[in-house]
Amino acid sequence: MHQTKVKVAEDALDANTTIATANRDDFDRAGVAVVNLMSAPGAGKTTLLERALAERGELRVGVLEGDVQGSIDADRISALHIPVVQINTDAGFGGECHLDANMVRSALGDLHLDELELLVVENVGNLVCPAEFSIGENAKAMICSVAEGEDKPLKYPLMFRSCELVVINKTDLLPHLDFDVERLITNIDRVNPEAEVIELSAKTGEGVGRFREWLFRITDRVGDPAGESAAPSPAG
Amino acid sequence: MHQTKVKVAEDALDANTTIATANRDDFDRAGVAVVNLMSAPGAGKTTLLERALAERGELRVGVLEGDVQGSIDADRISALHIPVVQINTDAGFGGECHLDANMVRSALGDLHLDELELLVVENVGNLVCPAEFSIGENAKAMICSVAEGEDKPLKYPLMFRSCELVVINKTDLLPHLDFDVERLITNIDRVNPEAEVIELSAKTGEGVGRFREWLFRITDRVGDPAGESAAPSPAG
């Protein structure tokens, strides 16, 4: 009796993981690698994607845009002739602050997975909850803007810990800020010593090549069970 | 039977409002006005408070700091000899992305409300959920940094709609950004034409005086039932 009860509780907590695993199976079957891209509002996710995907060669890339409301970012990506689907999370009370596996699953019908090799999911701008919900991705990455301050890894540790890549964006602003990049990197290292760090300016394009290489390399992981599990890793 | 069922559902949804109302009663009884200050991560809430509260004269101000983890901001405010209490929201799964009325209530015992005239609650950095949870405040205000882009009111409409004051911060960066302040103000106006807008730079201090005046004027509302109810206003 006791065990059954515990199992029910676990099932409830794991509903997202179950759907994430189903997403991942679909991604693997279709041969598409998926990157979950996260950041605070206004850190530059869409601008970086525009820059990086403008030079995609023959790679067949799709984008899934998550926003509380509107389709501003989807329209920007669509202008690059990239297939894009917008998910709005505002159906609920005041809007969901993250994408979960089921929201992503609801968009898969419009995505034509079989025609893609790489799918980038641009999550809702938020440094807390998006890190808690796996969507079945092969890799999680985040962007931190130098306009945000060096203390963010210490204030939002799960986000920085859950990502294998931390992009430091808006480096073009550094001459105009009291910002110590080394201190930010030290703070990233304190919460996630394994993280790869790329400094760049999506505005000027400096450093974007390194991000593009990282992004396109994720396609090597399709069907690789060792490459980032679909389960969340909220190692508190 | 039908009506009873509906009532139960409403009660569950309104639990936060019930506690917010209890908070507000306590605030009124103690004669303290409360401001709920919100923004995306790194928009400059703490720096603005440091600047504004450094010149508080005889006004007895307290601060309640909300963060997923750590006490960096509370330590900064404490250095100004201002009573401050830190709430960490990381007790749950991966951390709560907002303060709710019950979290604020849990901190009231350490606040010595009777010794205060103004309490500023610095919410968790997030443009979605903090706007959904009333804490019993007299006024909601938010900060939008010019480094975040002009589209934020359209992407996070509830946050901009729920606040009576929108601070546009980091104006010192304007010469170095492709940022159109008028377009941001137009977008604020589209979602909340009633909002007061103050442009300032918490770094240089320019414009901070106007914010300070707004903040200190909130003390006039203590016990005024007409001044911003404790109920949330998620007018979708």
Coordinates of C-alpha atoms in Angstrom, one line a residue:
Chain A
M1 CA 0.0 0.0 0.0
H2 CA 2.7 2.4 1.0
Q3 CA 4.7 1.8 -2.2
T4 CA 1.7 2.3 -4.4
K5 CA 1.1 5.7 -2.8
V6 CA 4.7 6.8 -3.3
K7 CA 4.5 5.7 -6.9
V8 CA 1.4 7.8 -7.6
A9 CA 3.2 10.9 -6.2
E10 CA 6.3 10.2 -8.4
D11 CA 4.1 9.7 -11.5
A12 CA 2.5 13.1 -10.9
L13 CA 5.9 14.8 -10.6
D14 CA 7.2 12.9 -13.6
A15 CA 4.4 13.7 -16.0
N16 CA 6.6 16.3 -17.8
T17 CA 9.5 13.8 -18.0
T18 CA 7.2 11.2 -19.5
I19 CA 6.1 13.5 -22.3
A20 CA 9.7 14.8 -22.8
T21 CA 10.8 11.2 -23.3
A22 CA 8.1 10.7 -25.9
N23 CA 9.2 14.0 -27.6
R24 CA 12.8 12.7 -27.6
D25 CA 11.7 9.4 -29.2
D26 CA 10.0 11.4 -32.0
F27 CA 13.0 13.6 -32.5
D28 CA 15.3 10.6 -32.7
R29 CA 13.1 8.8 -35.1
A30 CA 12.9 11.8 -37.4
G31 CA 16.7 12.4 -37.2
V32 CA 16.5 15.8 -35.7
A33 CA 18.6 17.3 -32.9
V34 CA 17.0 19.7 -30.5
V35 CA 18.5 22.6 -28.6
N36 CA 16.6 24.3 -25.8
L37 CA 17.8 28.0 -25.8
M38 CA 17.0 30.0 -22.6
S39 CA 17.8 33.4 -21.1
A40 CA 16.3 36.4 -19.2
P41 CA 14.1 38.7 -21.2
G42 CA 16.0 40.8 -23.7
A43 CA 19.3 38.9 -23.4
G44 CA 19.4 38.5 -27.2
K45 CA 18.2 35.0 -28.1
T46 CA 16.5 36.0 -31.3
T47 CA 19.2 38.3 -32.5
L48 CA 21.8 35.6 -31.9
L49 CA 19.7 33.0 -33.8
E50 CA 19.3 35.5 -36.7
R51 CA 23.0 35.9 -36.9
A52 CA 23.9 32.3 -36.4
L53 CA 21.3 30.8 -38.8
A54 CA 21.8 33.4 -41.6
E55 CA 24.9 31.2 -42.5
R56 CA 23.4 27.7 -42.2
G57 CA 24.6 26.4 -45.6
E58 CA 22.6 23.2 -46.5
L59 CA 21.6 22.5 -42.9
R60 CA 17.9 22.1 -42.5
V61 CA 17.0 24.1 -39.4
G62 CA 13.6 24.8 -37.8
V63 CA 12.8 27.1 -34.9
L64 CA 10.1 26.9 -32.2
E65 CA 9.4 30.2 -30.5
G66 CA 8.0 30.4 -27.0
D67 CA 6.4 33.7 -25.8
V68 CA 3.6 34.6 -23.5
Q69 CA 2.0 36.6 -26.2
G70 CA 2.7 37.8 -29.8
S71 CA 4.8 36.5 -32.7
I72 CA 7.4 39.2 -32.9
D73 CA 10.3 36.7 -32.7
A74 CA 8.7 34.2 -35.0
D75 CA 8.2 36.9 -37.6
R76 CA 11.9 37.8 -37.4
I77 CA 13.0 34.2 -37.9
S78 CA 10.5 33.6 -40.7
A79 CA 12.1 36.5 -42.6
L80 CA 15.2 34.3 -42.9
H81 CA 13.0 31.6 -44.7
I82 CA 13.4 29.3 -41.8
P83 CA 10.3 27.2 -40.8
V84 CA 9.1 28.5 -37.5
V85 CA 6.2 27.7 -35.2
Q86 CA 5.1 30.1 -32.4
I87 CA 3.8 28.8 -29.1
N88 CA 1.9 31.4 -27.0
T89 CA 1.7 30.5 -23.3
D90 CA -0.9 33.1 -22.3
A91 CA -3.9 30.7 -22.4
G92 CA -3.7 30.3 -18.6
F93 CA -4.2 32.8 -15.7
G94 CA -1.7 35.4 -16.7
G95 CA 0.6 33.4 -18.9
E96 CA 3.0 30.5 -18.3
C97 CA 6.6 31.6 -17.7
H98 CA 8.2 28.6 -19.4
L99 CA 7.7 25.9 -22.1
D100 CA 7.1 22.4 -20.9
A101 CA 7.2 19.1 -22.8
N102 CA 3.5 19.1 -23.5
M103 CA 3.5 22.6 -25.0
V104 CA 6.3 21.6 -27.3
R105 CA 4.5 18.3 -28.2
S106 CA 1.4 20.3 -29.1
A107 CA 3.5 22.2 -31.7
L108 CA 5.2 19.1 -33.3
G109 CA 2.3 18.5 -35.7
D110 CA 3.1 21.8 -37.4
L111 CA 6.9 21.3 -37.5
H112 CA 7.4 18.6 -40.2
L113 CA 10.2 17.0 -38.2
D114 CA 11.2 14.7 -41.1
E115 CA 12.3 17.8 -43.1
L116 CA 14.7 19.0 -40.3
E117 CA 18.1 18.1 -39.0
L118 CA 18.2 20.7 -36.2
L119 CA 15.4 22.3 -34.2
V120 CA 16.1 25.3 -31.9
V121 CA 13.5 25.9 -29.2
E122 CA 13.6 29.5 -28.0
N123 CA 12.1 29.4 -24.6
V124 CA 10.2 32.1 -22.7
G125 CA 12.5 34.7 -21.3
N126 CA 13.0 33.7 -17.7
L127 CA 15.9 32.4 -15.6
V128 CA 14.0 30.2 -13.3
C129 CA 11.3 27.8 -14.5
P130 CA 12.5 27.0 -18.0
A131 CA 15.4 25.1 -16.5
E132 CA 13.0 22.9 -14.5
F133 CA 11.1 21.5 -17.5
S134 CA 12.8 19.2 -19.9
I135 CA 11.3 19.3 -23.4
G136 CA 13.2 16.2 -24.8
E137 CA 16.1 18.3 -26.0
N138 CA 19.6 17.0 -26.8
A139 CA 21.3 20.1 -25.2
K140 CA 20.4 23.1 -23.1
A141 CA 22.1 26.4 -23.7
M142 CA 21.6 29.8 -22.2
I143 CA 22.5 33.4 -22.9
C144 CA 23.6 35.9 -20.2
S145 CA 23.9 39.5 -21.2
V146 CA 26.7 41.7 -19.8
A147 CA 24.0 44.3 -19.1
E148 CA 22.5 42.0 -16.5
G149 CA 25.4 42.0 -13.9
E150 CA 27.9 39.4 -12.8
D151 CA 25.9 37.9 -9.9
K152 CA 23.3 36.0 -12.0
P153 CA 24.8 32.5 -11.7
L154 CA 24.6 32.9 -7.9
K155 CA 21.0 34.1 -7.9
Y156 CA 19.7 31.6 -10.6
P157 CA 22.0 28.6 -10.0
L158 CA 19.7 25.9 -11.5
M159 CA 19.6 27.7 -14.8
F160 CA 23.4 28.0 -15.1
R161 CA 23.8 24.4 -13.8
S162 CA 21.4 22.8 -16.2
C163 CA 23.1 24.3 -19.3
E164 CA 26.2 22.9 -21.0
L165 CA 26.8 26.2 -22.8
V166 CA 26.6 29.7 -21.4
V167 CA 26.8 32.4 -24.0
I168 CA 27.9 35.8 -22.7
N169 CA 26.3 38.3 -25.1
K170 CA 26.5 42.1 -25.8
T171 CA 30.2 42.2 -25.3
D172 CA 30.1 45.3 -27.5
L173 CA 28.7 47.2 -24.5
L174 CA 31.6 46.3 -22.2
P175 CA 33.4 49.7 -22.6
H176 CA 30.3 51.4 -21.3
L177 CA 29.5 49.2 -18.3
D178 CA 31.0 48.6 -14.9
F179 CA 31.1 44.9 -15.7
D180 CA 33.9 42.4 -14.9
V181 CA 33.6 39.4 -17.3
E182 CA 36.2 37.5 -15.3
R183 CA 34.0 37.8 -12.2
L184 CA 31.0 36.5 -14.2
I185 CA 33.0 33.5 -15.5
T186 CA 34.2 32.8 -11.9
N187 CA 30.6 32.8 -10.8
I188 CA 29.6 30.4 -13.6
D189 CA 32.4 28.2 -12.6
R190 CA 31.2 28.1 -9.0
V191 CA 27.8 26.7 -10.0
N192 CA 28.8 24.7 -13.2
P193 CA 32.5 24.1 -13.7
E194 CA 31.6 21.8 -16.7
A195 CA 29.9 24.6 -18.7
E196 CA 31.4 25.8 -22.0
V197 CA 31.5 29.6 -22.1
I198 CA 31.4 31.6 -25.4
E199 CA 31.7 35.4 -25.3
L200 CA 30.2 37.2 -28.3
S201 CA 28.3 40.2 -29.6
A202 CA 25.2 39.2 -31.6
K203 CA 25.0 42.8 -32.7
T204 CA 28.5 43.1 -34.2
G205 CA 28.8 39.4 -35.0
E206 CA 32.1 39.1 -33.1
G207 CA 32.3 35.5 -31.7
V208 CA 29.1 34.3 -33.3
G209 CA 31.1 31.8 -35.4
R210 CA 32.0 29.8 -32.2
F211 CA 28.3 29.6 -31.2
R212 CA 27.3 28.6 -34.7
E213 CA 29.9 25.7 -34.7
W214 CA 28.7 24.6 -31.2
L215 CA 25.0 24.7 -32.4
F216 CA 25.6 22.8 -35.6
R217 CA 27.7 20.2 -33.8
I218 CA 24.7 19.1 -31.8
T219 CA 23.3 17.4 -34.8
D220 CA 26.0 14.7 -34.2
R221 CA 24.0 13.6 -31.1
V222 CA 20.8 12.4 -32.9
G223 CA 19.8 9.1 -31.5
D224 CA 22.8 9.1 -29.1
P225 CA 21.4 8.0 -25.7
A226 CA 24.5 9.3 -24.0
G227 CA 24.0 12.8 -25.2
E228 CA 22.0 14.7 -22.6
S229 CA 19.0 12.7 -21.4
A230 CA 15.4 13.8 -21.7
A231 CA 15.1 13.8 -18.0
P232 CA 15.5 17.1 -16.1
S233 CA 18.5 17.4 -13.8
P234 CA 17.6 19.8 -11.0
A235 CA 20.5 18.8 -8.9
G236 CA 19.9 21.3 -6.1
Chain B
M1 CA -24.7 21.2 -5.4
H2 CA -23.5 22.9 -8.5
Q3 CA -22.9 26.2 -6.8
T4 CA -20.9 24.6 -3.9
K5 CA -18.6 23.0 -6.4
V6 CA -17.9 26.3 -8.2
K7 CA -17.2 27.9 -4.9
V8 CA -14.6 25.4 -3.9
A9 CA -12.8 26.0 -7.2
E10 CA -12.8 29.7 -6.7
D11 CA -11.5 29.4 -3.1
A12 CA -8.5 27.4 -4.4
L13 CA -7.7 30.0 -7.0
D14 CA -8.2 32.8 -4.5
A15 CA -6.0 31.4 -1.7
N16 CA -3.3 34.0 -2.6
T17 CA -5.8 36.8 -2.6
T18 CA -7.0 35.8 0.9
I19 CA -3.5 35.9 2.3
A20 CA -2.7 39.2 0.5
T21 CA -5.8 40.8 2.1
A22 CA -4.6 39.6 5.5
N23 CA -1.1 41.1 4.7
R24 CA -2.7 44.4 3.7
D25 CA -4.7 44.6 6.9
D26 CA -1.5 44.1 8.9
F27 CA 0.2 46.8 6.8
D28 CA -2.6 49.2 7.3
R29 CA -2.8 48.6 11.0
A30 CA 0.9 49.2 11.3
G31 CA 0.7 52.4 9.2
V32 CA 3.1 51.1 6.6
A33 CA 2.7 51.6 2.8
V34 CA 4.0 48.7 0.6
V35 CA 5.4 48.8 -2.9
N36 CA 6.0 45.7 -5.0
L37 CA 9.0 46.3 -7.3
M38 CA 9.4 44.0 -10.2
S39 CA 11.6 43.6 -13.3
A40 CA 13.5 41.1 -15.5
P41 CA 16.8 39.8 -14.0
G42 CA 19.5 42.5 -14.1
A43 CA 17.2 45.5 -14.9
G44 CA 18.6 47.4 -11.9
K45 CA 16.1 47.1 -9.1
T46 CA 18.7 47.0 -6.3
T47 CA 20.9 49.8 -7.8
L48 CA 17.9 52.0 -8.1
L49 CA 16.8 51.3 -4.5
E50 CA 20.3 52.1 -3.3
R51 CA 20.3 55.4 -5.1
A52 CA 16.7 56.3 -4.1
L53 CA 16.9 55.3 -0.5
A54 CA 20.3 56.8 0.2
E55 CA 18.4 60.1 0.5
R56 CA 15.5 59.1 2.6
G57 CA 15.7 61.8 5.2
E58 CA 13.7 60.9 8.3
L59 CA 11.5 58.4 6.4
R60 CA 11.6 55.0 8.0
V61 CA 12.0 52.5 5.1
G62 CA 12.4 48.7 5.2
V63 CA 13.1 46.3 2.3
L64 CA 12.1 42.8 1.7
E65 CA 14.4 41.0 -0.9
G66 CA 13.1 38.1 -2.9
D67 CA 15.7 35.8 -4.7
V68 CA 15.9 32.2 -5.6
Q69 CA 19.1 31.9 -3.7
G70 CA 21.7 34.0 -1.9
S71 CA 21.6 37.4 -0.1
I72 CA 23.6 39.6 -2.4
D73 CA 21.0 42.3 -2.7
A74 CA 20.0 42.2 0.9
D75 CA 23.6 42.7 1.9
R76 CA 23.8 45.8 -0.4
I77 CA 20.7 47.3 1.1
S78 CA 21.8 46.5 4.6
A79 CA 25.0 48.5 4.0
L80 CA 22.8 51.6 3.9
H81 CA 21.6 50.8 7.4
I82 CA 18.1 49.9 6.2
P83 CA 16.3 47.0 7.9
V84 CA 16.1 44.2 5.3
V85 CA 14.8 40.7 5.3
Q86 CA 15.8 38.1 2.6
I87 CA 13.3 35.6 1.3
N88 CA 14.9 32.7 -0.7
T89 CA 12.4 30.8 -2.9
D90 CA 14.6 27.8 -3.6
A91 CA 13.0 25.5 -1.1
G92 CA 10.9 23.8 -3.8
F93 CA 11.8 21.8 -6.9
G94 CA 14.2 24.2 -8.6
G95 CA 13.1 27.5 -7.0
E96 CA 9.9 29.6 -7.2
C97 CA 10.1 32.3 -9.8
H98 CA 8.1 34.9 -7.9
L99 CA 7.0 36.0 -4.4
D100 CA 3.5 35.2 -3.3
A101 CA 1.4 36.6 -0.4
N102 CA 2.3 33.7 1.9
M103 CA 6.1 34.0 1.4
V104 CA 5.8 37.7 2.2
R105 CA 3.6 36.8 5.2
S106 CA 6.3 34.4 6.5
A107 CA 8.8 37.3 6.6
L108 CA 6.5 39.7 8.4
G109 CA 7.6 38.5 11.8
D110 CA 11.2 39.7 11.2
L111 CA 10.2 43.0 9.8
H112 CA 9.0 45.1 12.8
L113 CA 6.3 46.7 10.7
D114 CA 5.4 49.2 13.5
E115 CA 8.8 50.8 13.1
L116 CA 8.3 51.4 9.3
E117 CA 6.4 53.9 7.2
L118 CA 7.4 52.4 3.8
L119 CA 8.2 48.8 2.8
V120 CA 9.7 48.1 -0.6
V121 CA 9.4 44.5 -1.7
E122 CA 12.0 43.6 -4.4
N123 CA 10.5 40.7 -6.2
V124 CA 12.3 37.8 -8.0
G125 CA 13.6 38.9 -11.4
N126 CA 11.0 37.7 -13.8
L127 CA 8.5 39.4 -16.1
V128 CA 5.7 36.8 -15.9
C129 CA 4.6 35.3 -12.6
P130 CA 5.4 38.1 -10.1
A131 CA 2.6 40.1 -11.8
E132 CA 0.1 37.3 -11.1
F133 CA 0.5 37.2 -7.3
S134 CA -0.7 40.1 -5.2
I135 CA 1.2 40.4 -1.9
G136 CA -1.1 43.0 -0.3
E137 CA 0.8 46.0 -1.7
N138 CA -0.4 49.5 -2.1
A139 CA 1.3 49.9 -5.5
K140 CA 3.0 47.8 -8.1
A141 CA 6.0 49.2 -10.1
M142 CA 8.4 47.7 -12.6
I143 CA 11.7 48.5 -14.2
C144 CA 12.5 48.0 -17.8
S145 CA 16.1 48.4 -18.9
V146 CA 16.9 49.9 -22.3
A147 CA 19.3 47.0 -22.9
E148 CA 16.2 44.6 -23.1
G149 CA 14.6 45.9 -26.3
E150 CA 11.5 47.9 -27.1
D151 CA 9.2 44.9 -27.6
K152 CA 8.9 43.8 -23.9
P153 CA 5.4 45.3 -23.2
L154 CA 4.0 43.3 -26.2
K155 CA 5.6 40.1 -25.0
Y156 CA 4.9 40.4 -21.3
P157 CA 1.6 42.5 -21.3
L158 CA 0.3 41.4 -17.9
M159 CA 3.4 42.7 -16.1
F160 CA 3.2 46.1 -17.8
R161 CA -0.6 46.3 -17.4
S162 CA -0.5 45.5 -13.6
C163 CA 2.0 48.3 -12.8
E164 CA 1.1 51.9 -12.3
L165 CA 4.7 53.0 -12.7
V166 CA 7.1 51.8 -15.4
V167 CA 10.7 52.9 -14.9
I168 CA 12.9 53.0 -18.0
N169 CA 16.4 52.4 -16.6
K170 CA 20.0 52.5 -17.9
T171 CA 19.3 55.6 -20.1
D172 CA 23.1 56.2 -19.9
L173 CA 23.5 53.3 -22.4
L174 CA 21.3 54.9 -25.0
P175 CA 24.1 56.3 -27.1
H176 CA 25.6 52.8 -27.5
L177 CA 22.4 50.9 -28.3
D178 CA 20.0 50.7 -31.3
F179 CA 17.1 51.5 -29.0
D180 CA 14.1 53.8 -29.6
V181 CA 12.7 55.0 -26.3
E182 CA 9.7 56.5 -28.1
R183 CA 8.9 53.0 -29.5
L184 CA 9.1 51.5 -26.0
I185 CA 6.8 54.2 -24.6
T186 CA 4.3 53.6 -27.5
N187 CA 4.3 49.9 -26.7
I188 CA 3.8 50.6 -23.0
D189 CA 0.9 52.9 -24.0
R190 CA -0.7 50.1 -26.1
V191 CA -1.0 47.7 -23.1
N192 CA -1.3 50.3 -20.2
P193 CA -2.2 53.8 -21.2
E194 CA -2.7 54.8 -17.5
A195 CA 0.9 54.0 -16.6
E196 CA 3.3 56.7 -15.4
V197 CA 6.7 56.4 -17.1
I198 CA 9.9 57.7 -15.6
E199 CA 13.2 57.6 -17.6
L200 CA 16.3 57.4 -15.5
S201 CA 19.8 56.1 -15.0
A202 CA 20.3 54.4 -11.6
K203 CA 24.1 54.4 -12.5
T204 CA 24.5 58.2 -13.0
G205 CA 21.6 59.2 -10.8
E206 CA 19.9 61.2 -13.6
G207 CA 16.1 61.1 -13.1
V208 CA 16.3 59.2 -9.8
G209 CA 14.8 62.1 -8.0
R210 CA 11.5 61.7 -9.8
F211 CA 11.4 58.0 -8.8
R212 CA 12.2 58.9 -5.2
E213 CA 9.3 61.4 -5.1
W214 CA 6.9 58.8 -6.6
L215 CA 8.1 56.2 -4.1
F216 CA 7.8 58.4 -1.0
R217 CA 4.4 59.7 -2.1
I218 CA 3.0 56.1 -1.8
T219 CA 3.0 56.6 2.0
D220 CA 0.0 58.8 1.6
R221 CA -2.0 55.8 0.7
V222 CA -1.8 54.0 4.0
G223 CA -5.2 52.8 5.0
D224 CA -6.8 54.2 1.9
P225 CA -9.1 51.5 0.5
A226 CA -9.2 53.3 -2.8
G227 CA -5.5 53.0 -3.4
E228 CA -4.7 49.8 -5.3
S229 CA -6.6 46.9 -3.9
A230 CA -5.0 43.8 -2.6
A231 CA -6.6 41.7 -5.2
P232 CA -4.7 40.8 -8.4
S233 CA -5.8 42.4 -11.6
P234 CA -4.9 39.9 -14.4
A235 CA -7.1 41.6 -16.9
G236 CA -6.1 39.4 -19.8

